[in-house]
mmCIF file of C-alpha atoms in Angstrom:
data_model
loop_
_atom_site.group_PDB
_atom_site.id
_atom_site.type_symbol
_atom_site.label_atom_id
_atom_site.label_comp_id
_atom_site.label_asym_id
_atom_site.label_seq_id
_atom_site.Cartn_x
_atom_site.Cartn_y
_atom_site.Cartn_z
ATOM 1 C CA MET A 1 -23.615 44.340 41.083
ATOM 2 C CA LYS A 2 -25.635 46.877 39.151
ATOM 3 C CA THR A 3 -26.682 50.195 40.619
ATOM 4 C CA ILE A 4 -29.892 52.014 39.681
ATOM 5 C CA LEU A 5 -30.856 55.596 40.476
ATOM 6 C CA LEU A 6 -34.578 56.285 40.627
ATOM 7 C CA GLU A 7 -35.284 60.011 40.478
ATOM 8 C CA GLY A 8 -38.454 62.087 40.299
ATOM 9 C CA THR A 9 -40.601 64.533 42.206
ATOM 10 C CA GLU A 10 -43.201 63.832 44.889
ATOM 11 C CA LEU A 11 -45.963 61.410 43.955
ATOM 12 C CA SER A 12 -44.474 60.479 40.609
ATOM 13 C CA GLY A 13 -44.572 56.802 41.591
ATOM 14 C CA LYS A 14 -40.949 56.137 42.570
ATOM 15 C CA THR A 15 -41.596 54.282 45.810
ATOM 16 C CA THR A 16 -44.336 52.083 44.356
ATOM 17 C CA LEU A 17 -42.126 51.280 41.387
ATOM 18 C CA ALA A 18 -39.108 50.505 43.574
ATOM 19 C CA LYS A 19 -41.162 48.037 45.629
ATOM 20 C CA SER A 20 -42.479 46.376 42.485
ATOM 21 C CA VAL A 21 -38.989 46.002 40.997
ATOM 22 C CA ARG A 22 -37.701 44.586 44.285
ATOM 23 C CA GLN A 23 -40.519 42.031 44.347
ATOM 24 C CA LYS A 24 -39.825 40.901 40.785
ATOM 25 C CA LEU A 25 -36.070 40.578 41.305
ATOM 26 C CA THR A 26 -36.510 38.831 44.649
ATOM 27 C CA ASN A 27 -38.911 36.342 43.076
ATOM 28 C CA GLU A 28 -36.218 35.530 40.521
ATOM 29 C CA GLY A 29 -33.657 34.860 43.236
ATOM 30 C CA PHE A 30 -31.715 38.119 43.124
ATOM 31 C CA ILE A 31 -30.648 40.117 46.160
ATOM 32 C CA ILE A 32 -31.625 43.776 45.926
ATOM 33 C CA VAL A 33 -31.199 46.678 48.338
ATOM 34 C CA ILE A 34 -33.389 49.777 48.051
ATOM 35 C CA ASN A 35 -32.082 52.903 49.736
ATOM 36 C CA SER A 36 -33.382 56.412 50.311
ATOM 37 C CA GLY A 37 -31.201 59.207 51.659
ATOM 38 C CA PRO A 38 -27.457 58.805 52.249
ATOM 39 C CA ILE A 39 -25.855 55.603 51.034
ATOM 40 C CA ASN A 40 -23.474 55.395 54.007
ATOM 41 C CA LYS A 41 -25.809 55.944 56.941
ATOM 42 C CA THR A 42 -23.104 55.377 59.572
ATOM 43 C CA SER A 43 -20.516 57.911 58.394
ATOM 44 C CA SER A 44 -20.160 60.979 60.605
ATOM 45 C CA LEU A 45 -18.896 62.934 57.574
ATOM 46 C CA VAL A 46 -22.270 62.278 55.970
ATOM 47 C CA ASN A 47 -24.546 62.497 59.003
ATOM 48 C CA ASN A 48 -23.087 65.452 60.886
ATOM 49 C CA PRO A 49 -23.821 67.996 58.107
ATOM 50 C CA LEU A 50 -27.325 66.521 57.682
ATOM 51 C CA ASN A 51 -28.061 66.784 61.403
ATOM 52 C CA ILE A 52 -26.874 70.387 61.498
ATOM 53 C CA ALA A 53 -28.957 71.203 58.413
ATOM 54 C CA LYS A 54 -32.121 70.029 60.182
ATOM 55 C CA ARG A 55 -31.614 72.614 62.921
ATOM 56 C CA ILE A 56 -30.979 75.731 60.849
ATOM 57 C CA HIS A 57 -33.319 77.948 58.854
ATOM 58 C CA SER A 58 -31.019 79.512 56.259
ATOM 59 C CA PRO A 59 -31.868 77.924 52.857
ATOM 60 C CA SER A 60 -28.394 78.618 51.446
ATOM 61 C CA LEU A 61 -26.567 77.155 54.439
ATOM 62 C CA LYS A 62 -28.942 74.181 54.603
ATOM 63 C CA GLU A 63 -28.325 73.508 50.917
ATOM 64 C CA PHE A 64 -24.561 73.782 51.379
ATOM 65 C CA LEU A 65 -24.652 71.209 54.177
ATOM 66 C CA TYR A 66 -26.747 68.781 52.105
ATOM 67 C CA THR A 67 -24.274 69.137 49.248
ATOM 68 C CA LEU A 68 -21.314 68.677 51.593
ATOM 69 C CA SER A 69 -22.787 65.524 53.098
ATOM 70 C CA LEU A 70 -23.366 63.894 49.710
ATOM 71 C CA ILE A 71 -19.839 64.685 48.520
ATOM 72 C CA THR A 72 -18.516 62.521 51.356
ATOM 73 C CA ASP A 73 -21.012 59.711 50.780
ATOM 74 C CA SER A 74 -19.903 56.237 49.694
ATOM 75 C CA ASN A 75 -20.146 54.395 46.413
ATOM 76 C CA PRO A 76 -22.704 51.579 46.825
ATOM 77 C CA LYS A 77 -20.385 49.173 44.971
ATOM 78 C CA GLU A 78 -17.898 49.559 47.807
ATOM 79 C CA MET A 79 -20.473 49.017 50.560
ATOM 80 C CA TYR A 80 -22.830 46.342 49.236
ATOM 81 C CA LEU A 81 -20.579 43.611 47.964
ATOM 82 C CA GLU A 82 -23.032 40.768 48.558
ATOM 83 C CA VAL A 83 -26.007 42.102 46.595
ATOM 84 C CA ASP A 84 -26.954 41.812 42.930
ATOM 85 C CA PHE A 85 -28.748 45.165 42.610
ATOM 86 C CA PHE A 86 -28.670 48.420 44.540
ATOM 87 C CA MET A 87 -31.491 50.892 43.893
ATOM 88 C CA GLN A 88 -31.178 54.450 45.183
ATOM 89 C CA GLU A 89 -34.386 56.454 45.425
ATOM 90 C CA ARG A 90 -33.465 60.132 44.965
ATOM 91 C CA TYR A 91 -29.990 61.534 45.222
ATOM 92 C CA PHE A 92 -27.890 64.391 43.899
ATOM 93 C CA PRO A 93 -30.147 65.502 41.003
ATOM 94 C CA SER A 94 -32.923 66.168 43.516
ATOM 95 C CA VAL A 95 -30.629 68.284 45.676
ATOM 96 C CA ILE A 96 -29.669 70.444 42.676
ATOM 97 C CA ALA A 97 -33.231 70.665 41.347
ATOM 98 C CA TYR A 98 -34.871 71.651 44.606
ATOM 99 C CA SER A 99 -32.230 74.247 45.368
ATOM 100 C CA ARG A 100 -32.437 75.810 41.914
ATOM 101 C CA VAL A 101 -36.226 76.025 42.014
ATOM 102 C CA PHE A 102 -36.615 77.162 45.627
ATOM 103 C CA ASN A 103 -33.325 78.953 46.319
ATOM 104 C CA SER A 104 -32.250 81.220 43.486
ATOM 105 C CA PHE A 105 -29.123 82.406 45.331
ATOM 106 C CA GLY A 106 -27.953 79.035 46.628
ATOM 107 C CA ILE A 107 -24.698 77.221 46.002
ATOM 108 C CA ASN A 108 -26.181 74.607 43.676
ATOM 109 C CA ARG A 109 -27.409 77.231 41.248
ATOM 110 C CA TYR A 110 -23.785 78.091 40.523
ATOM 111 C CA VAL A 111 -21.605 75.098 41.332
ATOM 112 C CA GLY A 112 -24.013 72.154 41.579
ATOM 113 C CA ASP A 113 -23.305 70.858 38.095
ATOM 114 C CA TYR A 114 -19.568 71.009 38.769
ATOM 115 C CA LEU A 115 -19.912 69.188 42.085
ATOM 116 C CA GLN A 116 -21.889 66.391 40.459
ATOM 117 C CA ARG A 117 -18.681 64.809 39.192
ATOM 118 C CA PHE A 118 -17.657 64.042 42.793
ATOM 119 C CA TYR A 119 -20.756 61.975 43.546
ATOM 120 C CA PRO A 120 -21.124 58.224 43.019
ATOM 121 C CA SER A 121 -22.352 57.399 39.524
ATOM 122 C CA PHE A 122 -25.000 54.781 38.814
ATOM 123 C CA ASP A 123 -25.153 52.140 36.083
ATOM 124 C CA ILE A 124 -28.780 52.939 35.217
ATOM 125 C CA ASN A 125 -30.428 56.333 35.690
ATOM 126 C CA VAL A 126 -34.229 56.556 35.626
ATOM 127 C CA LEU A 127 -36.481 59.607 35.783
ATOM 128 C CA VAL A 128 -40.024 58.722 36.872
ATOM 129 C CA LYS A 129 -42.459 61.313 35.504
ATOM 130 C CA THR A 130 -46.146 62.031 35.830
ATOM 131 C CA SER A 131 -48.560 64.713 34.680
ATOM 132 C CA LEU A 132 -49.530 67.641 36.847
ATOM 133 C CA GLU A 133 -53.150 66.471 36.851
ATOM 134 C CA THR A 134 -52.194 63.037 38.165
ATOM 135 C CA ARG A 135 -49.925 64.545 40.786
ATOM 136 C CA LEU A 136 -52.707 66.800 42.092
ATOM 137 C CA GLU A 137 -55.113 63.852 42.226
ATOM 138 C CA ARG A 138 -52.580 61.845 44.231
ATOM 139 C CA ILE A 139 -52.101 64.741 46.658
ATOM 140 C CA LYS A 140 -55.865 64.761 47.298
ATOM 141 C CA THR A 141 -55.786 61.104 48.337
ATOM 142 C CA ARG A 142 -52.988 61.571 50.874
ATOM 143 C CA ASN A 143 -54.045 61.248 54.506
ATOM 144 C CA VAL A 144 -51.366 63.685 55.649
ATOM 145 C CA LYS A 145 -50.163 66.409 53.297
ATOM 146 C CA THR A 146 -46.590 67.647 53.390
ATOM 147 C CA ARG A 147 -45.663 71.304 53.144
ATOM 148 C CA LEU A 148 -44.525 70.667 49.574
ATOM 149 C CA ASP A 149 -47.937 69.161 48.752
ATOM 150 C CA GLU A 150 -49.547 72.385 49.903
ATOM 151 C CA ILE A 151 -47.116 74.488 47.861
ATOM 152 C CA ILE A 152 -47.813 72.444 44.720
ATOM 153 C CA GLU A 153 -51.569 72.789 45.223
ATOM 154 C CA GLU A 154 -51.140 76.553 45.514
ATOM 155 C CA ARG A 155 -48.564 76.849 42.714
ATOM 156 C CA PRO A 156 -48.828 73.767 40.463
ATOM 157 C CA GLN A 157 -46.086 75.021 38.131
ATOM 158 C CA ILE A 158 -43.563 74.306 40.898
ATOM 159 C CA ALA A 159 -43.907 70.552 40.300
ATOM 160 C CA SER A 160 -43.238 70.962 36.572
ATOM 161 C CA ASP A 161 -40.230 73.178 37.283
ATOM 162 C CA LEU A 162 -38.788 70.593 39.666
ATOM 163 C CA GLU A 163 -39.294 67.734 37.229
ATOM 164 C CA ARG A 164 -37.716 69.693 34.387
ATOM 165 C CA GLU A 165 -34.719 70.607 36.564
ATOM 166 C CA ILE A 166 -34.178 66.991 37.662
ATOM 167 C CA GLN A 167 -34.365 65.991 33.995
ATOM 168 C CA ARG A 168 -31.759 68.618 33.069
ATOM 169 C CA VAL A 169 -29.314 67.211 35.603
ATOM 170 C CA LEU A 170 -30.016 63.499 35.193
ATOM 171 C CA CYS A 171 -30.075 63.322 31.391
ATOM 172 C CA LYS A 172 -26.305 63.886 31.348
ATOM 173 C CA GLU A 173 -25.751 60.539 33.037
ATOM 174 C CA LYS A 174 -25.076 57.279 31.220
ATOM 175 C CA ASN A 175 -27.896 54.826 30.498
ATOM 176 C CA TYR A 176 -30.528 57.471 31.183
ATOM 177 C CA PHE A 177 -34.193 56.900 30.369
ATOM 178 C CA GLU A 178 -37.604 58.146 31.449
ATOM 179 C CA LEU A 179 -40.742 56.355 32.595
ATOM 180 C CA ASN A 180 -44.092 58.128 32.552
ATOM 181 C CA THR A 181 -46.462 56.574 35.078
ATOM 182 C CA ASP A 182 -49.425 58.111 33.237
ATOM 183 C CA GLU A 183 -48.596 56.159 30.100
ATOM 184 C CA MET A 184 -47.878 52.751 31.647
ATOM 185 C CA ASN A 185 -49.130 50.843 34.659
ATOM 186 C CA ILE A 186 -46.869 49.624 37.450
ATOM 187 C CA ASP A 187 -46.339 46.189 35.887
ATOM 188 C CA GLU A 188 -45.331 47.693 32.543
ATOM 189 C CA ALA A 189 -42.954 50.138 34.222
ATOM 190 C CA THR A 190 -41.438 47.312 36.264
ATOM 191 C CA GLU A 191 -40.888 45.229 33.131
ATOM 192 C CA GLU A 192 -39.220 48.171 31.391
ATOM 193 C CA ILE A 193 -36.732 48.623 34.215
ATOM 194 C CA TYR A 194 -36.149 44.871 34.386
ATOM 195 C CA ARG A 195 -35.468 44.731 30.648
ATOM 196 C CA ARG A 196 -32.903 47.502 30.868
ATOM 197 C CA ILE A 197 -31.000 46.247 33.889
ATOM 198 C CA MET A 198 -30.701 42.622 32.802
#
């Protein structure tokens, strides 16, 4: 089994790309699982900190609980023995990036890079990027805007800061590469991932 991490900020094209890759691999007879959020969704060590985090307002404590939950998460190679590919959409780099951009006094600003070594590693690590202009256009087409959408519209530089921070964390991983969804269409991006994972 090969594991793939698909990282990137809102509206960079991750979900669309993940679905396209799944379709291509499924058509070729492979079994692929796409996951978002915790890998082990049944573990109380993972879910209890996440559930507590949803009910509190302190950014630092919320961030600590997210970090704690991911440290106890499982390696997909130990959980998904019957599949050919496991694709994780967003994981630890996002947790570090968002905390460093939005929470200057949080735990991940100081120890996040150290804690990264305790998290499951992936065989292929992909950063999906897009331009600020494209991101803003995609926000306009959304039926329901998130709070982060509104923040990015008010302060567009936030999106660039997040993307740069995710890049800083993820580029240290093995088999790292970037895909810019402004420079290639979904079929081209799918083929590039397929070429690298086969």
